[in-house]
Every structure is written in structure tokens, then in C-alpha cells.
Short mmCIF file of C-alpha atoms and ligand atoms in Angstrom, two decimals:
data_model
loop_
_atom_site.label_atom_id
_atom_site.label_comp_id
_atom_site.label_asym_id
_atom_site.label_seq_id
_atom_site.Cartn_x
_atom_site.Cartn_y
_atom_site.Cartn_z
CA UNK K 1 61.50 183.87 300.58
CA UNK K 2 62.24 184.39 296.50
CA UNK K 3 60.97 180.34 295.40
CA UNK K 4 63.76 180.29 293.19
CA UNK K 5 66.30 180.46 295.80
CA UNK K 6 64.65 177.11 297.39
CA UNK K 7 66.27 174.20 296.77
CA UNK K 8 63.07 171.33 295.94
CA UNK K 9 63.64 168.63 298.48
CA UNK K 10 61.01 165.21 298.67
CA UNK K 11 59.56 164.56 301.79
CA UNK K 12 58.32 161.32 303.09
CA UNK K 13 56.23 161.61 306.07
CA UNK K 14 56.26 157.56 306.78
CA UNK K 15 54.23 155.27 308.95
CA UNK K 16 53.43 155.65 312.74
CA UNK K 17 55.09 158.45 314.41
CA UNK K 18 56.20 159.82 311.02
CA UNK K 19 53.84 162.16 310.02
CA UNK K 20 54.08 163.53 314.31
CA UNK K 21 57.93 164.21 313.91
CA UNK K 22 57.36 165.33 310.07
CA UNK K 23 55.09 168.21 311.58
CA UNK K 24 57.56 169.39 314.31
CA UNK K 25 60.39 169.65 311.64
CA UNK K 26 58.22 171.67 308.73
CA UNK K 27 57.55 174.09 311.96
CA UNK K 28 61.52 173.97 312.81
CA UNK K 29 62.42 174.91 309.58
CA UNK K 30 59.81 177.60 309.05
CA UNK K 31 61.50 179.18 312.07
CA UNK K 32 65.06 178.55 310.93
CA UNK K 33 64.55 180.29 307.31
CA UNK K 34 65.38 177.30 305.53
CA UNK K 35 65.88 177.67 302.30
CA UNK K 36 63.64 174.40 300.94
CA UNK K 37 60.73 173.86 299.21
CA UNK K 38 59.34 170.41 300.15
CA UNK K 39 57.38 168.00 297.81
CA UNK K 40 55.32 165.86 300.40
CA UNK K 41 54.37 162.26 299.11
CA UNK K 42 53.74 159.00 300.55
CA UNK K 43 55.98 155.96 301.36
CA UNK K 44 55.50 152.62 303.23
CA UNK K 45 52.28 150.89 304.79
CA UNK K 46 49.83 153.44 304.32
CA UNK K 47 50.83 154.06 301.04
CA UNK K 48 51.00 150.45 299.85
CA UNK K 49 47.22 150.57 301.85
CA UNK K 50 45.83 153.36 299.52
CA UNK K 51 48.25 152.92 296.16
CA UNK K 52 48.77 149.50 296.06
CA UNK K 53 52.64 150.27 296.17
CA UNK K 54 54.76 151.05 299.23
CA UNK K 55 56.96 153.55 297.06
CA UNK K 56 54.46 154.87 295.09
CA UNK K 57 55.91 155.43 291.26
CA UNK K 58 55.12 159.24 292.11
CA UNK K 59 56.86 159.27 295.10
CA UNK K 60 60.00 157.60 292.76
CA UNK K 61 59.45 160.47 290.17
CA UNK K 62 59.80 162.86 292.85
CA UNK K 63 63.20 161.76 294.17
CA UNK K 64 64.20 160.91 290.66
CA UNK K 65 64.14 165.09 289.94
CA UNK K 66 65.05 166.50 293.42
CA UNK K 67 67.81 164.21 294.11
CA UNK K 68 67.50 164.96 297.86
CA UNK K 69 64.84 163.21 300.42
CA UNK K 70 63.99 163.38 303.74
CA UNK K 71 62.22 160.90 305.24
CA UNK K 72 60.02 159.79 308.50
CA UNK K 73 60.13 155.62 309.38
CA UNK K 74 57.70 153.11 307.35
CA UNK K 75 56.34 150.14 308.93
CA UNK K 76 57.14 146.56 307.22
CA UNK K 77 55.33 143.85 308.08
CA UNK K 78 57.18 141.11 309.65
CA UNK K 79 58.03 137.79 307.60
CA UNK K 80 55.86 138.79 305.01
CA UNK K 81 54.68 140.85 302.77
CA UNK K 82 55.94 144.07 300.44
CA UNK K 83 59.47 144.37 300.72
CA UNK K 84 61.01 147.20 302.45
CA UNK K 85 60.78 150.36 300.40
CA UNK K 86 63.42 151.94 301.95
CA UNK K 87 65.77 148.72 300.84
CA UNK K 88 64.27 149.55 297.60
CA UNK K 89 65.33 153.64 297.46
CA UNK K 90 68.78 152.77 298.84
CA UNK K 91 69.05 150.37 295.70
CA UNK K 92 67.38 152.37 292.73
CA UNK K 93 69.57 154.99 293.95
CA UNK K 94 72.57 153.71 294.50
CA UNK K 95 72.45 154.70 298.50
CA UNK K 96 75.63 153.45 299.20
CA UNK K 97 76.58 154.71 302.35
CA UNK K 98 74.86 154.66 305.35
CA UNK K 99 75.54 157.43 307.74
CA UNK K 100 74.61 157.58 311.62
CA UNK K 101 76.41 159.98 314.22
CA UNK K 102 75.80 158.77 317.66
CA UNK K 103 76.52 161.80 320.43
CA UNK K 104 75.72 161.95 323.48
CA UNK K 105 73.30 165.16 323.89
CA UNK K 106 72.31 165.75 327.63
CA UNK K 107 75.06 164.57 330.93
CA UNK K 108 73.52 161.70 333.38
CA UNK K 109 73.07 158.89 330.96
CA UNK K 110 74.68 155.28 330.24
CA UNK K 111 77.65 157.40 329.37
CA UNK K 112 79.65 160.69 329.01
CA UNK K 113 80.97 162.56 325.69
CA UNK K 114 80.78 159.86 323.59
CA UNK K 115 80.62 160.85 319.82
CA UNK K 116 81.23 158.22 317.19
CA UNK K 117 80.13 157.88 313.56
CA UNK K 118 78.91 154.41 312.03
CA UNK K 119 79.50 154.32 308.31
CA UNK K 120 78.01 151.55 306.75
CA UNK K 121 77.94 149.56 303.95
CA UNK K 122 73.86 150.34 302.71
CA UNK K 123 73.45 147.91 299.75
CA UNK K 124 75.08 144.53 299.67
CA UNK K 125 76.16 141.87 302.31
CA UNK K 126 73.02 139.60 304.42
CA UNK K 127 71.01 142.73 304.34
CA UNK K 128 70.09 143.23 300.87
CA UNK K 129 67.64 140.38 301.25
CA UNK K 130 68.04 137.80 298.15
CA UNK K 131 66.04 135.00 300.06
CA UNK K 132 64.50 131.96 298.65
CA UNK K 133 63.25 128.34 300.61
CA UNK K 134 64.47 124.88 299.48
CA UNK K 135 62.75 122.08 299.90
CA UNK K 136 63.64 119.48 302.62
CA UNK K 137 62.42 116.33 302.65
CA UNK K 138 58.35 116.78 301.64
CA UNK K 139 58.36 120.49 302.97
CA UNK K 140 58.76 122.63 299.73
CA UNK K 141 60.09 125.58 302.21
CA UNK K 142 62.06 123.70 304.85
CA UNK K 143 64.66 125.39 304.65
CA UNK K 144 65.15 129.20 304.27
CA UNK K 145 68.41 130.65 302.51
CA UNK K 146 69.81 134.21 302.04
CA UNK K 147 72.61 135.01 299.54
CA UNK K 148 74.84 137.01 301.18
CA UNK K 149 77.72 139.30 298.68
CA UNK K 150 80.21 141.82 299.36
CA UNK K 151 81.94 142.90 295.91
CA UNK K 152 85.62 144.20 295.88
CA UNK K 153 84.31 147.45 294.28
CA UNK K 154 81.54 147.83 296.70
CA UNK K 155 83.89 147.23 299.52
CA UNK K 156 86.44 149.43 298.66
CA UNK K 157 84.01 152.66 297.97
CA UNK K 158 82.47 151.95 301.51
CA UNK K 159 85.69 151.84 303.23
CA UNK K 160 87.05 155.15 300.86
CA UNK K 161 84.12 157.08 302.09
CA UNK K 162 84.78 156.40 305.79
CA UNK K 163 88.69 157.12 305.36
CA UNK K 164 87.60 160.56 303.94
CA UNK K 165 84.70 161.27 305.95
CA UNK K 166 87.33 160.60 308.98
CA UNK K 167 90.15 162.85 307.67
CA UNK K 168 87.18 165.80 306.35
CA UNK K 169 85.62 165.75 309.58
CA UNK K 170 89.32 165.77 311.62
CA UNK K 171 88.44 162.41 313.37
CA UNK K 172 91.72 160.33 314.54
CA UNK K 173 90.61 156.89 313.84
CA UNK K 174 88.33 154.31 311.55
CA UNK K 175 87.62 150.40 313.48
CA UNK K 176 87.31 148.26 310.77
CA UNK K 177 84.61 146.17 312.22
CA UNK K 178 84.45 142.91 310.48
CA UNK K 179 83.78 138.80 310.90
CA UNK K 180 86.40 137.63 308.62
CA UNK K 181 87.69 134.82 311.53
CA UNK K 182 84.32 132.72 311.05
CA UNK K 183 83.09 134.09 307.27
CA UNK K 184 86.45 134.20 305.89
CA UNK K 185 85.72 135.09 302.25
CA UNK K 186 82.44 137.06 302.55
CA UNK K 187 83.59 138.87 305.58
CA UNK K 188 87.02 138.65 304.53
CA UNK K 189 87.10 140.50 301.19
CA UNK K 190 86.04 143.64 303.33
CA UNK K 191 88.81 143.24 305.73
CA UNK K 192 91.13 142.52 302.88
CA UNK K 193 90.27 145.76 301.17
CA UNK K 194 90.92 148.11 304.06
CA UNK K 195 94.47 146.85 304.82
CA UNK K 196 95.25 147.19 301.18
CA UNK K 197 93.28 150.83 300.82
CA UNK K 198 94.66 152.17 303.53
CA UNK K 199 98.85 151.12 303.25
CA UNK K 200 98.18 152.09 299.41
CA UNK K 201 96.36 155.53 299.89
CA UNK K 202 95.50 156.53 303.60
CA UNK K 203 98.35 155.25 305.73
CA UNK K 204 99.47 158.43 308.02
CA UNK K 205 96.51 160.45 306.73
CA UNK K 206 94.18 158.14 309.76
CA UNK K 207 94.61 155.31 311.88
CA UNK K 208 92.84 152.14 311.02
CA UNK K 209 91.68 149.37 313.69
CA UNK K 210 90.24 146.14 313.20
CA UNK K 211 87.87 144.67 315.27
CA UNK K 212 85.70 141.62 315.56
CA UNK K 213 82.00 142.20 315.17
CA UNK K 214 81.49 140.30 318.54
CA UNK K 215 84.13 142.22 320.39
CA UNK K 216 83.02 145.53 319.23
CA UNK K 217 79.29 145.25 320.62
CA UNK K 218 80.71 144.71 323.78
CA UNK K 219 83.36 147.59 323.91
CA UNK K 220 80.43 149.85 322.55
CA UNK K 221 78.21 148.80 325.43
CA UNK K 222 81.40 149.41 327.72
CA UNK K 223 83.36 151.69 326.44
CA UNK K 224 81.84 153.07 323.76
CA UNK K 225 84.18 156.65 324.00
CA UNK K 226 87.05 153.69 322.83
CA UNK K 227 85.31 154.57 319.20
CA UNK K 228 85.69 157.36 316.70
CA UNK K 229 84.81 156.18 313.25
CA UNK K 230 83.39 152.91 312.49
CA UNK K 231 83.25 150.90 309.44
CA UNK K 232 80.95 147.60 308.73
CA UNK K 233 79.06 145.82 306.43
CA UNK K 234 75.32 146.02 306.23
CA UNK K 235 73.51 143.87 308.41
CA UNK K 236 76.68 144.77 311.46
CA UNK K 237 76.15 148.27 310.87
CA UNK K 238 72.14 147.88 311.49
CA UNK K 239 72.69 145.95 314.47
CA UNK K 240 75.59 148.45 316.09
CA UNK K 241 74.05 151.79 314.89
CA UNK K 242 70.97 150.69 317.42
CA UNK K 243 73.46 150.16 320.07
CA UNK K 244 75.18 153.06 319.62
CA UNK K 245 72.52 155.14 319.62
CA UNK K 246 71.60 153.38 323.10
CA UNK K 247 74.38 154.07 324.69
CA UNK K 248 74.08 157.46 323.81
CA UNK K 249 70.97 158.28 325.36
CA UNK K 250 68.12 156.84 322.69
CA UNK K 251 66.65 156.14 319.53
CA UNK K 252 64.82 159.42 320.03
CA UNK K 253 68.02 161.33 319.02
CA UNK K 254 69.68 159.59 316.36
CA UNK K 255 69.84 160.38 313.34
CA UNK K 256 71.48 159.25 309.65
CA UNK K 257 71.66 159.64 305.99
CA UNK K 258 71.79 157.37 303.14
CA UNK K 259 74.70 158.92 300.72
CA UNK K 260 75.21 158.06 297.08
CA UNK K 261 76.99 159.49 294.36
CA UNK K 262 74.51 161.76 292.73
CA UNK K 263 71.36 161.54 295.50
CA UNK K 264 71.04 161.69 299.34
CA UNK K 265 68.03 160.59 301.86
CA UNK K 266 67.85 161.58 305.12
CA UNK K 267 66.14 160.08 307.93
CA UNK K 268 66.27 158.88 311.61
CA UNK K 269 67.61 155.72 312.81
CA UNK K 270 64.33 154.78 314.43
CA UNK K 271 61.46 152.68 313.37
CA UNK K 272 57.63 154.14 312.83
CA UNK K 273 57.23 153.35 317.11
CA UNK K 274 53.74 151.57 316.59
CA UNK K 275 53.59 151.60 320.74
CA UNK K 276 53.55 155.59 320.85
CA UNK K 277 52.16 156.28 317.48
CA UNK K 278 49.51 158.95 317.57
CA UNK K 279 50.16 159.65 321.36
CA UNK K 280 51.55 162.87 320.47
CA UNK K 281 54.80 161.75 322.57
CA UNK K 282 57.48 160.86 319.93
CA UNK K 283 60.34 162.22 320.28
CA UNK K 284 60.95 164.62 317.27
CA UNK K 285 64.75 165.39 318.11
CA UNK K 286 66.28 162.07 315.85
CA UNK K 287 63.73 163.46 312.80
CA UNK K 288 65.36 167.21 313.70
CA UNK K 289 69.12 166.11 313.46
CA UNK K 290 68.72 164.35 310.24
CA UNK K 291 66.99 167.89 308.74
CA UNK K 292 70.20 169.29 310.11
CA UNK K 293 72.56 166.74 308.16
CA UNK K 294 70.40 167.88 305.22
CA UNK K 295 71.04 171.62 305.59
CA UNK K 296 74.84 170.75 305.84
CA UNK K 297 75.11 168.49 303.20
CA UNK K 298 73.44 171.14 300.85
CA UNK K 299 75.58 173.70 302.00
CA UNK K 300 73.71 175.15 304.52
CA UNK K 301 76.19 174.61 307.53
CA UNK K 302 75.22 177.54 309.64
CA UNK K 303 71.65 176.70 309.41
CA UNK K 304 72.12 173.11 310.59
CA UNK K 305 75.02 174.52 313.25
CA UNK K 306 71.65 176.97 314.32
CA UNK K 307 69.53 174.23 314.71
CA UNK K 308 72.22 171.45 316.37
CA UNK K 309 72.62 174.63 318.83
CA UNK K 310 68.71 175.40 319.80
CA UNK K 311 68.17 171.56 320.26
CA UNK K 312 70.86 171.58 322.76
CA UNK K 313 70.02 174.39 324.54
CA UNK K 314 66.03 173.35 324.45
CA UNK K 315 67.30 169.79 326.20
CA UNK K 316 69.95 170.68 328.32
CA UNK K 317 68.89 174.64 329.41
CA UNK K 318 65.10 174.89 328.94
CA UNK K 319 64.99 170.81 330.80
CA UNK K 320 62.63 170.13 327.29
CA UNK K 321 62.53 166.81 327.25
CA UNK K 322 59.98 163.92 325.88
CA UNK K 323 59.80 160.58 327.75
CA UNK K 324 62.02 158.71 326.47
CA UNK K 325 64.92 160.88 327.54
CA UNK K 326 62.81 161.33 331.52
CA UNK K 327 60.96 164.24 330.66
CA UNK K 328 57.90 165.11 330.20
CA UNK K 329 57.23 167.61 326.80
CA UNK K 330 54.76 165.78 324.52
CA UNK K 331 55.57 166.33 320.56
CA UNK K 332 54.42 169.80 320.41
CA UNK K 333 55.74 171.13 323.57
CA UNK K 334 59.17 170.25 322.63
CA UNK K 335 59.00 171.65 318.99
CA UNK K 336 57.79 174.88 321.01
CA UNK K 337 60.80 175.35 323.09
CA UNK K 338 62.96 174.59 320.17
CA UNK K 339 61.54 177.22 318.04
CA UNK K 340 62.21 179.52 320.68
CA UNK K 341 65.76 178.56 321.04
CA UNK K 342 65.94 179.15 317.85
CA UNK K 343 64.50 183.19 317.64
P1 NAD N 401 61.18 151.35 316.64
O1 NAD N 401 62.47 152.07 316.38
O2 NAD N 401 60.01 151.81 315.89
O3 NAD N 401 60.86 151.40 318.21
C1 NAD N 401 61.72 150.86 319.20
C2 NAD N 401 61.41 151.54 320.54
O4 NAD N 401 61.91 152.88 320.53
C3 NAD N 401 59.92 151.67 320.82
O5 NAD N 401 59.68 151.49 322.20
C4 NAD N 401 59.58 153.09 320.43
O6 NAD N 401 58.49 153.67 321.13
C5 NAD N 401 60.88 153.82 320.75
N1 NAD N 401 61.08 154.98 319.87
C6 NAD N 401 61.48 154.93 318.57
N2 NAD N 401 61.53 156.15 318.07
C7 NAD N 401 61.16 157.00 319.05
C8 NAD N 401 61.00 158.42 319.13
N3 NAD N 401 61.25 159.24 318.08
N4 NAD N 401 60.58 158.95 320.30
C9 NAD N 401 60.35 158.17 321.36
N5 NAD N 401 60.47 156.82 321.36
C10 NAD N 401 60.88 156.24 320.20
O7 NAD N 401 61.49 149.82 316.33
P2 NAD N 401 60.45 148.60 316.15
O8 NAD N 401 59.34 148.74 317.12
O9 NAD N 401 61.31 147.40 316.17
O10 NAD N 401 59.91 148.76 314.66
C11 NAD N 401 58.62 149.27 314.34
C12 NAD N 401 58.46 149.31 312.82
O11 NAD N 401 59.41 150.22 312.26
C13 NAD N 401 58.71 147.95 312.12
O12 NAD N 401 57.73 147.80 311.12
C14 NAD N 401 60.08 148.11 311.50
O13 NAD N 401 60.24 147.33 310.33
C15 NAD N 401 60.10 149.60 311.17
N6 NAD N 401 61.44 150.21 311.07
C16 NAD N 401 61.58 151.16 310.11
C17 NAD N 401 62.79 151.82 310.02
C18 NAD N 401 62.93 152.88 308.95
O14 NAD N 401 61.96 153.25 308.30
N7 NAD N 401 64.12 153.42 308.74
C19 NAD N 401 63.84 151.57 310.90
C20 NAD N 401 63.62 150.60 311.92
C21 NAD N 401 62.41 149.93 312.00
#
């Protein structure tokens, strides 16, 4: 392919099963024809292990220029340690949205046809991690605090994004997911702005629901068809995107993007699996599905529609299937029979 037609795009092979599931997609896309030319560099624990830095100032410069990233899980150590460099892109980058379609991909699970979309909120709120201890009593750390903001603006350019991602992608309805009975100003101001956003600009364009963070964990582990488009705040849209993509049929299979105004990164709900890592069993299909949000948002809709296809047939013809969704294909086998699906 002429290089000048490719469009530069950082890669970020991650932590565990990363660099397993980064392999399967560079040989899905060499079989697709897409058009990208990929700058590989390193993020997270291994890189903080070798450069000192979990986001390497290299790795920075490349997203800086290419503006689009793809990206396999990093592990962060627990209670301690560097802070999360993914935190840290969806901040320098103004990352704002936080996209993860949950479908249901293969019949005989939890559930049946289920397809939802959690938007969330990807830089403010409990999640964006301003801690500090206080002393109590002689214990200089005895207690730990978070500040916790949602600002008007950044509430109503979340909520915006979900009304129009709804009406673009012909969905019926946004659930307004929220915990404004109990945090009444922090989670309030969200709620606030999405009655006022949508009588002012979106009323009869979509439907708007509002739900109770509680209450909607349990419909989603119920009902979880009840849901079309979901809105939240940061740390609720963590917590539900999990649980949608379990009752969906896995982490192995869901995938998400981080959106922002003038940059996107792309990468699978999933953690770096330390319990599978270099078993050559990772599932590669959540790493897959974010490559084919990628290709669509750079224009490339027939490619990713190509590739959503062969991953379905691969699963639900060809019975190619890892363990974690009762099969038996190891990493490689898997990649195989979607290649094939895909020539
Ligand atoms: P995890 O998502 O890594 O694993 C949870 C379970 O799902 C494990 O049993 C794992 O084997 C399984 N699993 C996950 N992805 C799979 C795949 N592709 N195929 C088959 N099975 C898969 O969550 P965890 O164990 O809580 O976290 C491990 C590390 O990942 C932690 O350091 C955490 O901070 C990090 N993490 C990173 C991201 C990210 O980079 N976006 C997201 C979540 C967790």
C-alpha cells in the first residue's frame, strides 16, 4: 500500500496480555488492508520498569502528532505507586468521553440481544483521583480523602455527546444514571444539566430516563435489554461498563474508546489479566472491536463493518472460541480463523 495513503496511528502494546492481543490485531489488520501505519511505543509497568516513566515522554510525543491511539491494558499497582497513565492520557488530552458498546455476540449466555452503549464521563467526578490523608489524632494519614468535582461545563458536554451519539446512531433512548438522592450537589449538578439540556435542545429528538445508580446495576444484571444508551459520571460508568460487559458474555469482548475534541484512544475495557498473561489464551476479540471503532471513527466504516462481520462469523459459524467464552482456541488459533473469515 502507497505510505502516504496511511493514516500514522500510536500503538500501545500495554502490560500482561497486551502485547498477546496487540499481535493478533497487527495480523487482523494486515489481512483487512487497513489503511494504518502504526508507531509502536511503550506504556504502563514495563515501561515505568525500563524508562523510569509509565508514559514515556516519547510515547506522549507520539500521540501528541498522530492524534489517534490504540492501546492494549497497563498494570497499576494497587494503593501505591505511579499513577495510572491511562488517567494521565485521558487528561493531557482532554479524553472526555468514554465510550463502551456492550452486545451480546454469540446466543446461550446470561442473556439474549442485548446491545447498549455506556457513555461516560472520562475526566472529572471520584475518579480523577485528587487524594490526600489528614491526620487523626497522632496518625499523620488516618484518614484518607478524595475530592470529588463535576463542573457544569463538563457535565453538559458529557451529556451533549450521549444525546447525539443516541440520535447519530438511531438509538431511542439515553438513562441518565445518576446519585443525586444521597450526593445532592455533586451528583446533582449532572442530573440538573440533562433535564435542562434536553427540554432546551433535545426534547422529541430522544427520550431521556433517569435512574438511580443503585437501581440501574440491578436492572442491568436483570434486564439489561431495558437499556439503550446510558449516561454516568466517572467512577458509575467504570463500575457499570464491567457489568455490562458481563452480562453480555465477557470482558473478552468489550471494547471502548476514549473521545475528545481533537484526539481519540482506543482500547478494551479489560485489564492486563495478570492470571492468563503469557498463556497464549487471552481472548483477542475485546482488543479486535476497539481496532474496529478505530477504522470507523477514521472513516473507514466498511473496513470495521468487514471485521465486526468475520469476528462474528469466526465465533458463532467456525465455533472459534477462547476460554473464557467455553471454547477452546488459544490466542493464535482464534486470530487464524478470523483471518480467514476475513479472505
Ligand atoms: P482484568 O480485566 O485484567 O481481569 C479480570 C478477569 O477477566 C481475569 O480473570 C482475566 O483473566 C479475565 N480477562 C480479562 N481480559 C481477558 C481477555 N482478553 N481474555 C480472557 N480473559 C480475560 O482485571 P484485574 O485483574 O482486576 O486487573 C489487572 C490489572 O489491570 C490491574 O493492574 C488493573 O489496574 C489493570 N487494569 C487496566 C485497565 C486498562 O488499562 N484500561 C483496565 C482495568 C484494569
Amino acid at each position: 500500500m502507497n505510505s502516504s495513503r496511511l493514516t500514522p496511528v500510536t500503538l500501545m502494546p500495554g502490560d500482561g496480555i497486551g502485547p498477546e492481543i496487540t499481535a493478533s490485531l497487527l495480523q487482523v489488520f494486515e489481512a483487512l488492508g487497513a489503511p494504518v501505519q502504526w508507531e509502536v511505543v511503550p506504556l504502563g509497568l514495563k515501561a515505568f520498569e525500563t524508562c523510569g516513566d509509565a508514559l514515556p515522554p516519547a510515547s506522549l510525543e507520539s500521540f501528541r502528532r498522530t492524534r489517534l491511539a490504540l492501546k492494549g491494558p497497563v498494570q497499576t499497582p494497587l494503593a501505591s505507586g505511579f499513577r495510572s497513565p491511562l488517567v494521565r492520557l485521558r487528561e493531557e488530552f482532554h479524553l472526555f468521553a468514554n465510550l463502551r458498546p456492550a452486545r451480546t455476540l454469540m446466543p446461550g449466555g446470561l442473556h439474549e440481544n442485548v446491545s447498549l452503549t455506556i457513555v461516560r464521563e472520562n475526566t472529572e467526578g471520584l475518579y480523577a483521583a485528587r487524594e490526600a490523608y489528614l491526620p487523626a489524632g497522632d496518625d499523620r494519614e488516618g484518614i484518607a480523602t478524595a475530592l470529588a468535582w463535576n463542573s457544569r461545563a463538563g457535565c453538559e458536554r458529557i451529556l451533549r455527546f450521549a444525546f447525539d451519539h443516541a440520535i447519530a446512531h438511531k438509538r431511542k433512548k439515553v438513562t441518565v444514571v445518576h446519585k443525586a438522592n444521597v450526593l445532592k450537589i455533586l451528583s446533582g449538578i449532572f442530573l440538573n444539566e440533562a433535564r435542562s439540556l434536553h427540554t432546551r435542545e433535545y426534547s422529541g429528538r430522544i427520550d431521556m430516563e433517569e435512574m438511580i445508580v443503585d437501581a440501574c446495576a440491578m436492572k442491568m444484571a436483570m434486564q439489561p435489554s431495558h437499556f439503550d444508551v446510558i449516561v454516568t459520571t466517572n467512577l458509575f460508568g467504570d463500575i457499570l461498563s464491567d457489568l455490562a460487559a458481563g452480562v453480555t458474555g465477557g470482558l473478552g469482548i468489550a471494547p471502548g474508546a476514549n473521545i475528545g475534541k481533537d484526539a481519540a484512544l482506543f482500547e478494551a475495557v479489560h485489564g492486563s489479566a495478570p492470571d492468563i498473561a503469557g498463556k497464549g489464551i487471552a481472548n483477542p476479540v475485546a482488543m479486535l472491536l476497539s481496532g474496529a471503532m478505530l477504522l470507523e471513527h477514521m472513516g473507514a466504516a466498511e473496513l470495521a463493518s468487514r471485521l465486526r462481520q468475520a469476528i462474528n462469523s469466526a465465533i458463532n459459524e467456525d465455533q472459534a472460541r477462547t476460554a473464557d467464552l467455553g471454547g477452546t482456541c488459544s490466542t493464535e488459533t482464534m486470530t487464524k480463523a478470523i483471518v480467514q473469515c476475513l479472505t
